[in-house]
Each structure stands twice: as C-alpha cells, then as structure tokens.
PDB file of C-alpha atoms in Angstrom:
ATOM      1  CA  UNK A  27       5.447  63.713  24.487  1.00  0.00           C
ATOM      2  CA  UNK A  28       9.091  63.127  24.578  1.00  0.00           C
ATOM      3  CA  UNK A  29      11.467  63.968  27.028  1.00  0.00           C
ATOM      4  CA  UNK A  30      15.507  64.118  26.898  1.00  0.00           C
ATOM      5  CA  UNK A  31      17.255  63.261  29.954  1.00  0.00           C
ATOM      6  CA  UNK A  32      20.652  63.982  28.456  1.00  0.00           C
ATOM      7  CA  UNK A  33      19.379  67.110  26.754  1.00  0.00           C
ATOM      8  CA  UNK A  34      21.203  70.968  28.072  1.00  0.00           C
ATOM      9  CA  UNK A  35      17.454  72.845  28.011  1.00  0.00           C
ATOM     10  CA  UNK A  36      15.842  71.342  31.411  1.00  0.00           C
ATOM     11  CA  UNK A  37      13.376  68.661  31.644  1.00  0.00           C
ATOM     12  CA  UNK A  38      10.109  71.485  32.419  1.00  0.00           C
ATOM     13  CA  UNK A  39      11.217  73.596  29.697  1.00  0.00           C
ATOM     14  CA  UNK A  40      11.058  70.307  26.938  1.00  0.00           C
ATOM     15  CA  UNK A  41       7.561  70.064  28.283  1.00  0.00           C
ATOM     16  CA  UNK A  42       6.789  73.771  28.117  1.00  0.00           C
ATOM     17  CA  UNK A  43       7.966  73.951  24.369  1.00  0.00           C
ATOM     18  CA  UNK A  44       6.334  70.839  23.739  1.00  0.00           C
ATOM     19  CA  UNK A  45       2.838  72.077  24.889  1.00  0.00           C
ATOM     20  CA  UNK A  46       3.208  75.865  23.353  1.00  0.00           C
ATOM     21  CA  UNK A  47       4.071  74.402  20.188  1.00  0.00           C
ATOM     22  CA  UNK A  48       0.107  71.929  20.201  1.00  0.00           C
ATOM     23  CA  UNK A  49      -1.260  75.136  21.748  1.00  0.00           C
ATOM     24  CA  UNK A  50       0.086  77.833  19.043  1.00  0.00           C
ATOM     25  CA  UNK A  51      -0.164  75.006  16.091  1.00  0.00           C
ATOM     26  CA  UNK A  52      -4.154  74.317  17.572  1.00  0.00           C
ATOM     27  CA  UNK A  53      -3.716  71.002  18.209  1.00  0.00           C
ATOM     28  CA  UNK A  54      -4.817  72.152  21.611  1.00  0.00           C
ATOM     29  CA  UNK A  55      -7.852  74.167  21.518  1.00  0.00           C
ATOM     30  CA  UNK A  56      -9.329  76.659  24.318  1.00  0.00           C
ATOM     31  CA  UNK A  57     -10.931  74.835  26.960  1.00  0.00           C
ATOM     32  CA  UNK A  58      -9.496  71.981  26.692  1.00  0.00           C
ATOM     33  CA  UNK A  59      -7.901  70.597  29.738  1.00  0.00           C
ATOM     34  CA  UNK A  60      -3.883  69.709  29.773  1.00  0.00           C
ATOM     35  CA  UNK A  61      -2.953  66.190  31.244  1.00  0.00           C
ATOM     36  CA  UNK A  62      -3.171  65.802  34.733  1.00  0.00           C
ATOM     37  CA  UNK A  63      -0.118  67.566  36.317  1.00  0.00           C
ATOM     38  CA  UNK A  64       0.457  63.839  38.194  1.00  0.00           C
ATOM     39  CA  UNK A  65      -0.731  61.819  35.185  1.00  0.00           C
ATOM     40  CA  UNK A  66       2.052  63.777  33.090  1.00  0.00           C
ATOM     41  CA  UNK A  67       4.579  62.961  35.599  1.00  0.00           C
ATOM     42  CA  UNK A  68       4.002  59.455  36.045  1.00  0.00           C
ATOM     43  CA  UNK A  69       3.886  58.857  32.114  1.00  0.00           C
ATOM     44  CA  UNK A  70       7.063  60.408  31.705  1.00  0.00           C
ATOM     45  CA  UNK A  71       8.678  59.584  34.718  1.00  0.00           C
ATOM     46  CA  UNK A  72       9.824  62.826  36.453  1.00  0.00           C
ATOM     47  CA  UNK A  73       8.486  64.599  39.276  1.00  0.00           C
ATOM     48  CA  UNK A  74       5.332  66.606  40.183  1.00  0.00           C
ATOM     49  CA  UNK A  75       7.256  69.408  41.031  1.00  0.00           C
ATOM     50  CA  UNK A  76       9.114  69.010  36.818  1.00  0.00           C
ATOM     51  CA  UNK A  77       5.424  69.132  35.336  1.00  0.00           C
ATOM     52  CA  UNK A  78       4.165  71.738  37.529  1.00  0.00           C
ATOM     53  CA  UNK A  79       6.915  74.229  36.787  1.00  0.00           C
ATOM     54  CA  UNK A  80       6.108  73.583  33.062  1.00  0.00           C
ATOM     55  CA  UNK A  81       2.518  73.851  33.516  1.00  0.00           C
ATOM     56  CA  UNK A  82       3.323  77.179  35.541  1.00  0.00           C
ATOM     57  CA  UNK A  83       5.948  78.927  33.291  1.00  0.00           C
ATOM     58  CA  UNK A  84       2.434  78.392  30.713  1.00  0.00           C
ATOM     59  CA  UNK A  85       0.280  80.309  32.629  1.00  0.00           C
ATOM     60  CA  UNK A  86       2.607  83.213  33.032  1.00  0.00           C
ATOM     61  CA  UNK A  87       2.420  83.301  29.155  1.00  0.00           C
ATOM     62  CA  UNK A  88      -1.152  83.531  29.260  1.00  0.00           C
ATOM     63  CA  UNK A  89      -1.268  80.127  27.164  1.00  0.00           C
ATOM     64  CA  UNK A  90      -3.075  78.078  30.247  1.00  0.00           C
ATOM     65  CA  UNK A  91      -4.984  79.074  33.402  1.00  0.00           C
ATOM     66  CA  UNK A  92      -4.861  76.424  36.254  1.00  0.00           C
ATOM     67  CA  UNK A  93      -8.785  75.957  37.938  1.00  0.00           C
ATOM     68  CA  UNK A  94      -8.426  74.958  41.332  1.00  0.00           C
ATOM     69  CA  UNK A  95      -8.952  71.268  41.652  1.00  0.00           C
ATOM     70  CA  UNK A  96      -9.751  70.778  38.178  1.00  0.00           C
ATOM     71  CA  UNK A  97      -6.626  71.587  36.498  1.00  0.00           C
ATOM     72  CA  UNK A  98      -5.060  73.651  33.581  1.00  0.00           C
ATOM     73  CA  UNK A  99      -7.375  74.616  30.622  1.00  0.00           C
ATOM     74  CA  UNK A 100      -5.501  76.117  27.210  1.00  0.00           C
ATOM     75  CA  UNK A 101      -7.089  79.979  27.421  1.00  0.00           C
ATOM     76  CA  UNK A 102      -8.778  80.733  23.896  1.00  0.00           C
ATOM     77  CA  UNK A 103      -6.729  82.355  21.808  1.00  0.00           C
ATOM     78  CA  UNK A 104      -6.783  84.845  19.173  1.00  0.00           C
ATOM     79  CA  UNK A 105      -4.824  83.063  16.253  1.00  0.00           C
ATOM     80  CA  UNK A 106      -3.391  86.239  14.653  1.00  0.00           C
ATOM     81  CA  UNK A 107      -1.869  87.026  17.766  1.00  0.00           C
ATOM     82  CA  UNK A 108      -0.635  83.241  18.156  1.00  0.00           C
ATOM     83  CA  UNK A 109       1.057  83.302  14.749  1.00  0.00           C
ATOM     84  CA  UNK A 110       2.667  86.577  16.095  1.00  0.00           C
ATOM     85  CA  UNK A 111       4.036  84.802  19.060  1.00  0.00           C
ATOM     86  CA  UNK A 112       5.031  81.580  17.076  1.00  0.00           C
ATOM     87  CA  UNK A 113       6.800  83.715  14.802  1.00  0.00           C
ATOM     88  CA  UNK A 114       9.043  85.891  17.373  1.00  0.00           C
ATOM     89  CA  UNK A 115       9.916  82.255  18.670  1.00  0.00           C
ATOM     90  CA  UNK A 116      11.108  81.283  15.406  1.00  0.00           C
ATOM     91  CA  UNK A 117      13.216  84.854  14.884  1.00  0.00           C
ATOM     92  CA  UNK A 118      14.604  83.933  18.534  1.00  0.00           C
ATOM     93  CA  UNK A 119      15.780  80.266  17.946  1.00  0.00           C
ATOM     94  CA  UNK A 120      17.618  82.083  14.383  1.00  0.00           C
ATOM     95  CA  UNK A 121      19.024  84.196  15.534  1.00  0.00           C
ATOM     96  CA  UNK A 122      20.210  81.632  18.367  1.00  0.00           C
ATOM     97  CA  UNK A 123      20.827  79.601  15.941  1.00  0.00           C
ATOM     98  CA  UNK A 124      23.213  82.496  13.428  1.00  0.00           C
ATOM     99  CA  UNK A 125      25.202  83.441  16.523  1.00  0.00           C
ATOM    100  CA  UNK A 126      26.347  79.920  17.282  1.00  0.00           C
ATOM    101  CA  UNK A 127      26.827  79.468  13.228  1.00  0.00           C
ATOM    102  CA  UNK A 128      28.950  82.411  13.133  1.00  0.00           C
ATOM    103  CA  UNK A 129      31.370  81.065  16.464  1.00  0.00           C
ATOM    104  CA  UNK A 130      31.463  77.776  14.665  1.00  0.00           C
ATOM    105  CA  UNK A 131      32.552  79.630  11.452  1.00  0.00           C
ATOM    106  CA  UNK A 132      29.926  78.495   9.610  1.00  0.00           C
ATOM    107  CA  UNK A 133      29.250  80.818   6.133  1.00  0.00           C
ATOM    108  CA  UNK A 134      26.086  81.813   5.105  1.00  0.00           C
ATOM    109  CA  UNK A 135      25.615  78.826   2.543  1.00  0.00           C
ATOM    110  CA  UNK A 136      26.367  76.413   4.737  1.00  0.00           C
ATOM    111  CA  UNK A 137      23.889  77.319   7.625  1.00  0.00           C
ATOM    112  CA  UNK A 138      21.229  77.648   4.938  1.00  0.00           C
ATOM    113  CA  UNK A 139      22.393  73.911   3.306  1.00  0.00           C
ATOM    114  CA  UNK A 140      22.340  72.686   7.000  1.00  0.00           C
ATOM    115  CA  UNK A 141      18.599  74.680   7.602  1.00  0.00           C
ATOM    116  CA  UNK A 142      17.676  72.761   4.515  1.00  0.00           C
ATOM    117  CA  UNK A 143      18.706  69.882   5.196  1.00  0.00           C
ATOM    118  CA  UNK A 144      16.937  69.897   8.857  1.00  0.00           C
ATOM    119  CA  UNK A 145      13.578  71.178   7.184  1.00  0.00           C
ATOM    120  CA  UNK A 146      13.553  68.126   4.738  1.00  0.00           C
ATOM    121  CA  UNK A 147      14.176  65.606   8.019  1.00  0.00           C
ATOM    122  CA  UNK A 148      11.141  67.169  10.338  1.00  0.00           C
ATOM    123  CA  UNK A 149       7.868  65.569   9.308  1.00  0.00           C
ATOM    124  CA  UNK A 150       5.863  67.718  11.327  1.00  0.00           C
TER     125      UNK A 150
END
C-alpha cells in the first residue's frame, strides 16, 4: 500500500480508495480479514486513529464489517452490484476530472490525448 504525505486527498482516504479498489477488483474476497488496524499503522507509519477512520468510512459503505476483537472482514459481495459501484466511481472521478479540464481550458482532444496517455502509463 502506498501512502502520499504531500498528497491534497487525506492520508485515511488514500487508504480507503486503496482498499475499495482490492475489494471491488476481488483481490480481496468476503471473509477475508483486512490488516490489523495497528499492523497497518505501524507499516505505514501514521496513526491508529488514520487507519481506523479508513477502516470506518469502509464499513459505512457496507464494503467491511469490524468483529469485535477480531477485526474487519471484507462483507461478500454481489459482483454485479460491485461493478455498479466501481463504475459510478469512475463517472465521479470524470466528471471531476472534465470540470477541472474545462477551468484549465483544456478541449475535448486534448483531455482524451492526456486520458490516453495516462491509460497507457497504469499497469494495473
């Protein structure tokens, strides 16, 4: 997992995406249990309270459910409705992503040469 310390979206919200994006892809499967909520912090340096708030913001999705004492376990999930919610996360970072095109006075073209260009650079 990576974290940016200089980055504008906060430190539990990196983690957040990070996780929803191994949960929706499947890399993390129901039951399975997430990384210890202190394990996670010590790895990456940050505080308890940084994980937890990631961990929690999760569980209000319905992605996780936290078992007292054990910790949080990815809730099964039906992948139709997954794809669903991956896809109205890409629409939402587009049309993030348009509006700040259109106040840079970007055109059309060069938004989609600059989408192409990103797609060819991401591996995953």
């Amino acid at each position: 997992m990576k974290i940016y310390q200089n980055s504008s979206e906060p430190i539990y919200k990196q983690i957040a995406a990070q996780l929803r994006d191994d949960i929706l892809s499947g890399k993390l499967r129901g039951g399975e249990a997430l990384p210890s909520i202190r394990g996670l912090a010590q790895d990456l340096k940050i505080s308890v309270i940084t994980t937890m708030k990631a961990y929690e913001e999760l569980a209000n999705e319905g992605l996780v459910t936290a078992s007292q004492g054990k910790g949080y376990f990815v809730n099964a999930q039906d992948m139709r409705l997954l794809a669903e919610q991956h896809m109205r996360r890409v629409e939402e970072n587009l049309t993030e992503a348009i509006r700040s095109a259109k106040i840079a006075g970007m055109t059309l073209g060069e938004l989609q040469e600059t989408l192409s260009a990103l797609w060819s650079l991401d591996a995953g």
